[in-house]
């Protein structure tokens, strides 16, 4: 008897690939475990390759299975997106634009973009998700995001990148710190302080830039704490657990016991870039990019 691959095969495969446990996958799918095993075996026969390695203790993916998991995740996600876009189009919208962003982009860039989109293209629906640089890149590659706002120097070849904002850096000090705008001369005055920074994993470009700012001042900073949230960093500074250096735009919107001193004389700038997948076929991207890039040129 000959068989053909059907969508159910992919759904069954993906459940087992995610759970790596036949019973749990069967429960998730609301089918019997023997029935699920038969479907996977049938799929392997059609494809002519083993997808899983099974023994009494565990289930693992073969090299072919690992590759197929990535492709099936893309296909299933694309089908879900297509279904959602069709519903929006039927309701009179041109579709949804899924935007990822770093917290600092919410200070000005994201609000301005949403207002501009609402004014020029009210039929475009938007969804927002705050994510790290790496998470945004991965989401774009998997087509679970359409645009990202990141602080990165480079991205994979499948993505495009364009810097849209150059920001200065500012020191963040406890309100009672003896250094003030009047007696501040250089970052070197703070060489013996503990520093609280965004983690290198969260934003490698930011981390490397802060290192270069300190190295230009003649020292390597002692890092006492790391975080992925500006408010956490400011709270730690407020409680005299260290000082920080952040993009200047992050100082707005927080009412905490800290003070900011802009580093006007240094060469380093905090760059914010928009990234997108070159082959993304979402029709809302071209219109949105035009707004973003036009605004960045002003």
Tab-separated table of C-alpha atoms in Angstrom:
chain	number	residue	atom	x	y	z
A	1	UNK	CA	0.000	0.000	0.000
A	2	UNK	CA	1.358	3.434	-0.923
A	3	UNK	CA	0.966	6.428	1.327
A	4	UNK	CA	1.342	10.161	0.927
A	5	UNK	CA	2.492	12.661	3.504
A	6	UNK	CA	-0.352	14.686	4.965
A	7	UNK	CA	-0.444	17.633	7.354
A	8	UNK	CA	-1.338	15.308	10.225
A	9	UNK	CA	1.986	13.499	9.784
A	10	UNK	CA	3.850	16.741	10.338
A	11	UNK	CA	1.751	17.610	13.391
A	12	UNK	CA	2.385	14.164	14.876
A	13	UNK	CA	6.092	14.371	14.112
A	14	UNK	CA	6.394	17.834	15.647
A	15	UNK	CA	4.661	16.733	18.855
A	16	UNK	CA	7.099	13.836	19.322
A	17	UNK	CA	10.077	16.028	18.340
A	18	UNK	CA	9.105	18.596	20.976
A	19	UNK	CA	8.281	16.152	23.769
A	20	UNK	CA	10.839	13.443	22.893
A	21	UNK	CA	8.379	11.133	24.628
A	22	UNK	CA	5.709	9.125	22.786
A	23	UNK	CA	3.222	8.899	25.653
A	24	UNK	CA	3.378	12.629	26.392
A	25	UNK	CA	3.118	13.465	22.706
A	26	UNK	CA	0.115	11.144	22.311
A	27	UNK	CA	-1.609	12.778	25.293
A	28	UNK	CA	-0.912	16.195	23.805
A	29	UNK	CA	-2.470	15.085	20.507
A	30	UNK	CA	-5.351	13.228	22.190
A	31	UNK	CA	-4.606	9.999	20.327
A	32	UNK	CA	-3.381	6.573	21.439
A	33	UNK	CA	0.335	5.929	21.818
A	34	UNK	CA	0.281	2.875	19.463
A	35	UNK	CA	-1.584	4.973	16.884
A	36	UNK	CA	1.007	7.725	17.116
A	37	UNK	CA	3.852	5.211	16.764
A	38	UNK	CA	2.236	3.826	13.605
A	39	UNK	CA	1.894	7.287	12.089
A	40	UNK	CA	5.551	8.107	12.752
A	41	UNK	CA	6.668	4.754	11.339
A	42	UNK	CA	4.528	5.377	8.259
A	43	UNK	CA	6.102	8.822	7.858
A	44	UNK	CA	9.601	7.358	8.091
A	45	UNK	CA	8.723	4.761	5.455
A	46	UNK	CA	7.423	7.440	3.081
A	47	UNK	CA	10.519	9.583	3.597
A	48	UNK	CA	12.888	6.629	3.481
A	49	UNK	CA	14.794	7.664	6.598
A	50	UNK	CA	14.651	7.308	10.374
A	51	UNK	CA	13.551	10.416	12.239
A	52	UNK	CA	13.965	9.191	15.813
A	53	UNK	CA	16.324	6.969	17.751
A	54	UNK	CA	14.306	4.944	20.278
A	55	UNK	CA	15.436	2.867	23.205
A	56	UNK	CA	13.892	1.899	26.547
A	57	UNK	CA	15.188	5.005	28.295
A	58	UNK	CA	14.785	7.862	25.835
A	59	UNK	CA	13.775	9.152	22.425
A	60	UNK	CA	16.090	11.421	20.439
A	61	UNK	CA	16.122	12.972	16.998
A	62	UNK	CA	18.342	11.664	14.222
A	63	UNK	CA	20.229	14.176	12.084
A	64	UNK	CA	17.418	13.937	9.515
A	65	UNK	CA	14.821	14.374	12.259
A	66	UNK	CA	16.559	17.452	13.627
A	67	UNK	CA	16.626	19.015	10.173
A	68	UNK	CA	12.967	18.147	9.565
A	69	UNK	CA	11.931	19.645	12.920
A	70	UNK	CA	13.329	23.041	11.912
A	71	UNK	CA	11.575	22.896	8.536
A	72	UNK	CA	8.261	21.706	9.959
A	73	UNK	CA	8.279	24.442	12.605
A	74	UNK	CA	8.681	26.959	9.785
A	75	UNK	CA	5.878	25.397	7.735
A	76	UNK	CA	3.422	25.155	10.634
A	77	UNK	CA	4.197	28.699	11.719
A	78	UNK	CA	3.772	29.989	8.159
A	79	UNK	CA	0.412	28.261	7.819
A	80	UNK	CA	-0.761	29.792	11.108
A	81	UNK	CA	0.383	33.242	9.999
A	82	UNK	CA	-1.305	32.842	6.608
A	83	UNK	CA	-4.563	31.848	8.268
A	84	UNK	CA	-4.414	34.864	10.581
A	85	UNK	CA	-3.540	37.243	7.739
A	86	UNK	CA	-6.447	35.928	5.652
A	87	UNK	CA	-8.836	36.607	8.513
A	88	UNK	CA	-7.524	40.161	8.895
A	89	UNK	CA	-7.770	40.799	5.156
A	90	UNK	CA	-11.354	39.518	5.172
A	91	UNK	CA	-12.083	42.042	7.934
A	92	UNK	CA	-10.702	44.913	5.837
A	93	UNK	CA	-7.124	45.008	7.107
A	94	UNK	CA	-4.052	44.537	4.909
A	95	UNK	CA	-2.591	42.226	7.541
A	96	UNK	CA	-0.600	42.183	10.769
A	97	UNK	CA	2.916	43.491	11.356
A	98	UNK	CA	4.728	41.684	14.183
A	99	UNK	CA	7.388	43.887	15.781
A	100	UNK	CA	10.148	42.904	18.193
A	101	UNK	CA	12.069	45.526	20.144
A	102	UNK	CA	14.563	46.272	22.872
A	103	UNK	CA	13.281	48.255	25.828
A	104	UNK	CA	15.216	51.363	24.807
A	105	UNK	CA	13.323	51.515	21.494
A	106	UNK	CA	10.104	52.073	23.430
A	107	UNK	CA	11.303	55.502	24.556
A	108	UNK	CA	10.792	57.179	21.191
A	109	UNK	CA	11.108	54.947	18.131
A	110	UNK	CA	8.257	52.497	18.745
A	111	UNK	CA	5.663	55.060	19.919
A	112	UNK	CA	6.484	57.342	16.978
A	113	UNK	CA	6.231	54.427	14.544
A	114	UNK	CA	2.853	53.303	15.898
A	115	UNK	CA	1.448	56.831	15.678
A	116	UNK	CA	2.765	57.215	12.127
A	117	UNK	CA	1.374	53.838	11.067
A	118	UNK	CA	-2.020	54.661	12.534
A	119	UNK	CA	-2.025	57.961	10.643
A	120	UNK	CA	-0.783	56.743	7.251
A	121	UNK	CA	-1.895	53.094	7.223
A	122	UNK	CA	-4.700	52.585	9.774
A	123	UNK	CA	-5.580	49.281	8.083
A	124	UNK	CA	-2.289	47.715	9.276
A	125	UNK	CA	-2.622	45.841	12.560
A	126	UNK	CA	0.437	45.639	14.821
A	127	UNK	CA	1.630	43.386	17.634
A	128	UNK	CA	4.634	44.085	19.871
A	129	UNK	CA	7.010	41.837	21.809
A	130	UNK	CA	10.004	42.945	23.868
A	131	UNK	CA	12.885	40.565	23.133
A	132	UNK	CA	16.661	40.424	23.322
A	133	UNK	CA	18.768	40.980	20.216
A	134	UNK	CA	19.373	37.245	19.765
A	135	UNK	CA	15.729	36.334	20.292
A	136	UNK	CA	14.670	38.870	17.667
A	137	UNK	CA	17.141	37.513	15.120
A	138	UNK	CA	15.949	33.949	15.715
A	139	UNK	CA	12.294	34.988	15.499
A	140	UNK	CA	12.880	36.803	12.216
A	141	UNK	CA	14.659	33.787	10.750
A	142	UNK	CA	11.732	31.581	11.786
A	143	UNK	CA	9.186	34.123	10.461
A	144	UNK	CA	7.558	34.670	13.839
A	145	UNK	CA	8.493	38.374	13.638
A	146	UNK	CA	8.428	40.795	10.707
A	147	UNK	CA	10.589	43.633	12.036
A	148	UNK	CA	13.065	43.941	14.897
A	149	UNK	CA	14.705	46.891	16.621
A	150	UNK	CA	18.135	45.864	17.863
A	151	UNK	CA	21.596	46.987	18.871
A	152	UNK	CA	23.740	44.765	16.660
A	153	UNK	CA	26.712	45.368	14.399
A	154	UNK	CA	25.840	42.528	12.011
A	155	UNK	CA	23.113	40.007	11.290
A	156	UNK	CA	22.888	36.723	9.330
A	157	UNK	CA	22.909	37.013	5.538
A	158	UNK	CA	19.181	36.236	5.355
A	159	UNK	CA	18.426	39.478	7.185
A	160	UNK	CA	18.776	43.139	6.238
A	161	UNK	CA	19.872	45.803	8.737
A	162	UNK	CA	19.690	49.596	8.727
A	163	UNK	CA	20.792	51.928	11.531
A	164	UNK	CA	18.020	54.411	12.267
A	165	UNK	CA	19.106	56.157	15.466
A	166	UNK	CA	22.367	57.317	17.011
A	167	UNK	CA	22.147	58.038	20.734
A	168	UNK	CA	24.703	59.297	23.216
A	169	UNK	CA	25.655	57.408	26.375
A	170	UNK	CA	25.076	58.620	29.917
A	171	UNK	CA	26.483	57.715	33.300
A	172	UNK	CA	23.937	56.515	35.836
A	173	UNK	CA	24.887	57.378	39.413
A	174	UNK	CA	23.132	57.266	42.788
A	175	UNK	CA	21.482	60.616	43.520
A	176	UNK	CA	23.903	61.159	46.426
A	177	UNK	CA	27.063	60.347	44.449
A	178	UNK	CA	29.781	63.036	44.822
A	179	UNK	CA	30.340	63.204	41.036
A	180	UNK	CA	28.082	65.869	39.500
A	181	UNK	CA	27.794	67.464	36.061
A	182	UNK	CA	29.883	70.342	37.411
A	183	UNK	CA	32.873	68.312	38.625
A	184	UNK	CA	32.715	65.456	36.088
A	185	UNK	CA	35.736	65.391	33.776
A	186	UNK	CA	35.972	61.835	32.405
A	187	UNK	CA	34.821	58.271	32.949
A	188	UNK	CA	38.272	57.602	34.406
A	189	UNK	CA	37.130	59.265	37.642
A	190	UNK	CA	34.955	56.194	38.219
A	191	UNK	CA	37.606	53.529	37.592
A	192	UNK	CA	37.298	52.114	41.130
A	193	UNK	CA	33.506	51.845	41.095
A	194	UNK	CA	31.472	48.672	40.598
A	195	UNK	CA	29.605	48.676	37.293
A	196	UNK	CA	26.116	47.325	36.605
A	197	UNK	CA	25.567	46.619	32.913
A	198	UNK	CA	23.237	44.980	30.442
A	199	UNK	CA	24.503	41.434	30.006
A	200	UNK	CA	26.753	40.566	27.093
A	201	UNK	CA	24.340	37.843	26.003
A	202	UNK	CA	21.456	40.349	25.900
A	203	UNK	CA	23.337	42.934	23.831
A	204	UNK	CA	26.893	42.098	22.730
A	205	UNK	CA	27.354	45.391	20.862
A	206	UNK	CA	26.326	47.438	23.904
A	207	UNK	CA	28.612	45.424	26.184
A	208	UNK	CA	31.617	45.734	23.868
A	209	UNK	CA	30.992	49.471	23.451
A	210	UNK	CA	30.940	50.054	27.222
A	211	UNK	CA	34.187	48.096	27.494
A	212	UNK	CA	35.743	50.364	24.858
A	213	UNK	CA	34.525	53.525	26.638
A	214	UNK	CA	36.220	52.402	29.841
A	215	UNK	CA	39.359	51.194	28.064
A	216	UNK	CA	39.668	54.600	26.359
A	217	UNK	CA	39.576	56.102	29.865
A	218	UNK	CA	42.425	53.807	30.953
A	219	UNK	CA	40.723	51.045	32.939
A	220	UNK	CA	38.717	47.833	32.723
A	221	UNK	CA	35.432	48.071	34.630
A	222	UNK	CA	34.676	45.823	37.593
A	223	UNK	CA	31.261	44.366	36.789
A	224	UNK	CA	29.273	43.501	39.899
A	225	UNK	CA	25.840	42.839	38.378
A	226	UNK	CA	24.231	42.298	34.976
A	227	UNK	CA	20.616	42.599	33.888
A	228	UNK	CA	18.402	42.716	30.820
A	229	UNK	CA	16.076	45.416	32.195
A	230	UNK	CA	16.909	49.096	32.555
A	231	UNK	CA	14.677	49.480	35.608
A	232	UNK	CA	16.577	46.711	37.413
A	233	UNK	CA	19.878	48.434	36.648
A	234	UNK	CA	18.540	51.769	37.897
A	235	UNK	CA	17.195	50.161	41.090
A	236	UNK	CA	20.583	48.630	41.833
A	237	UNK	CA	22.293	51.971	41.222
A	238	UNK	CA	19.706	53.718	43.388
A	239	UNK	CA	20.644	51.372	46.241
A	240	UNK	CA	24.368	52.182	45.919
A	241	UNK	CA	25.285	48.762	44.536
A	242	UNK	CA	27.214	50.236	41.635
A	243	UNK	CA	27.021	52.657	38.711
A	244	UNK	CA	26.164	52.179	35.065
A	245	UNK	CA	26.490	53.551	31.540
A	246	UNK	CA	23.403	53.333	29.326
A	247	UNK	CA	22.019	54.911	26.144
A	248	UNK	CA	20.857	58.392	27.121
A	249	UNK	CA	17.303	57.830	25.875
A	250	UNK	CA	16.735	55.275	28.648
A	251	UNK	CA	16.687	57.959	31.338
A	252	UNK	CA	13.159	59.049	30.501
A	253	UNK	CA	10.101	57.538	32.136
A	254	UNK	CA	11.707	56.447	35.423
A	255	UNK	CA	11.218	58.151	38.784
A	256	UNK	CA	14.119	56.744	40.787
A	257	UNK	CA	16.861	58.050	43.045
A	258	UNK	CA	19.514	58.205	40.330
A	259	UNK	CA	21.101	60.950	38.250
A	260	UNK	CA	22.348	60.947	34.683
A	261	UNK	CA	25.438	62.616	33.262
A	262	UNK	CA	25.628	62.610	29.476
A	263	UNK	CA	28.997	61.601	28.050
A	264	UNK	CA	29.183	64.287	25.374
A	265	UNK	CA	32.899	64.128	24.650
A	266	UNK	CA	33.309	60.432	23.811
A	267	UNK	CA	33.309	59.061	20.272
A	268	UNK	CA	31.106	56.026	20.966
A	269	UNK	CA	27.403	56.203	20.192
A	270	UNK	CA	24.548	53.833	20.942
A	271	UNK	CA	23.177	52.638	17.602
A	272	UNK	CA	19.644	51.353	17.187
A	273	UNK	CA	18.897	49.455	13.976
A	274	UNK	CA	15.850	47.991	12.285
A	275	UNK	CA	16.224	44.455	10.909
A	276	UNK	CA	13.994	42.333	8.701
A	277	UNK	CA	14.111	39.151	6.669
A	278	UNK	CA	14.867	39.876	3.034
A	279	UNK	CA	12.475	37.207	1.750
A	280	UNK	CA	9.573	38.021	4.080
A	281	UNK	CA	6.482	38.414	1.896
A	282	UNK	CA	4.324	40.270	4.424
A	283	UNK	CA	2.858	43.137	2.351
A	284	UNK	CA	2.938	45.540	5.312
A	285	UNK	CA	6.741	45.542	5.598
A	286	UNK	CA	7.558	47.754	2.600
A	287	UNK	CA	5.138	50.462	3.703
A	288	UNK	CA	6.398	50.375	7.277
A	289	UNK	CA	10.081	50.446	6.310
A	290	UNK	CA	9.448	53.497	4.149
A	291	UNK	CA	8.019	55.321	7.181
A	292	UNK	CA	10.888	54.226	9.434
A	293	UNK	CA	13.677	55.125	7.019
A	294	UNK	CA	12.099	58.433	6.013
A	295	UNK	CA	11.808	59.400	9.675
A	296	UNK	CA	15.436	58.346	10.343
A	297	UNK	CA	16.673	60.668	7.580
A	298	UNK	CA	15.088	63.758	9.112
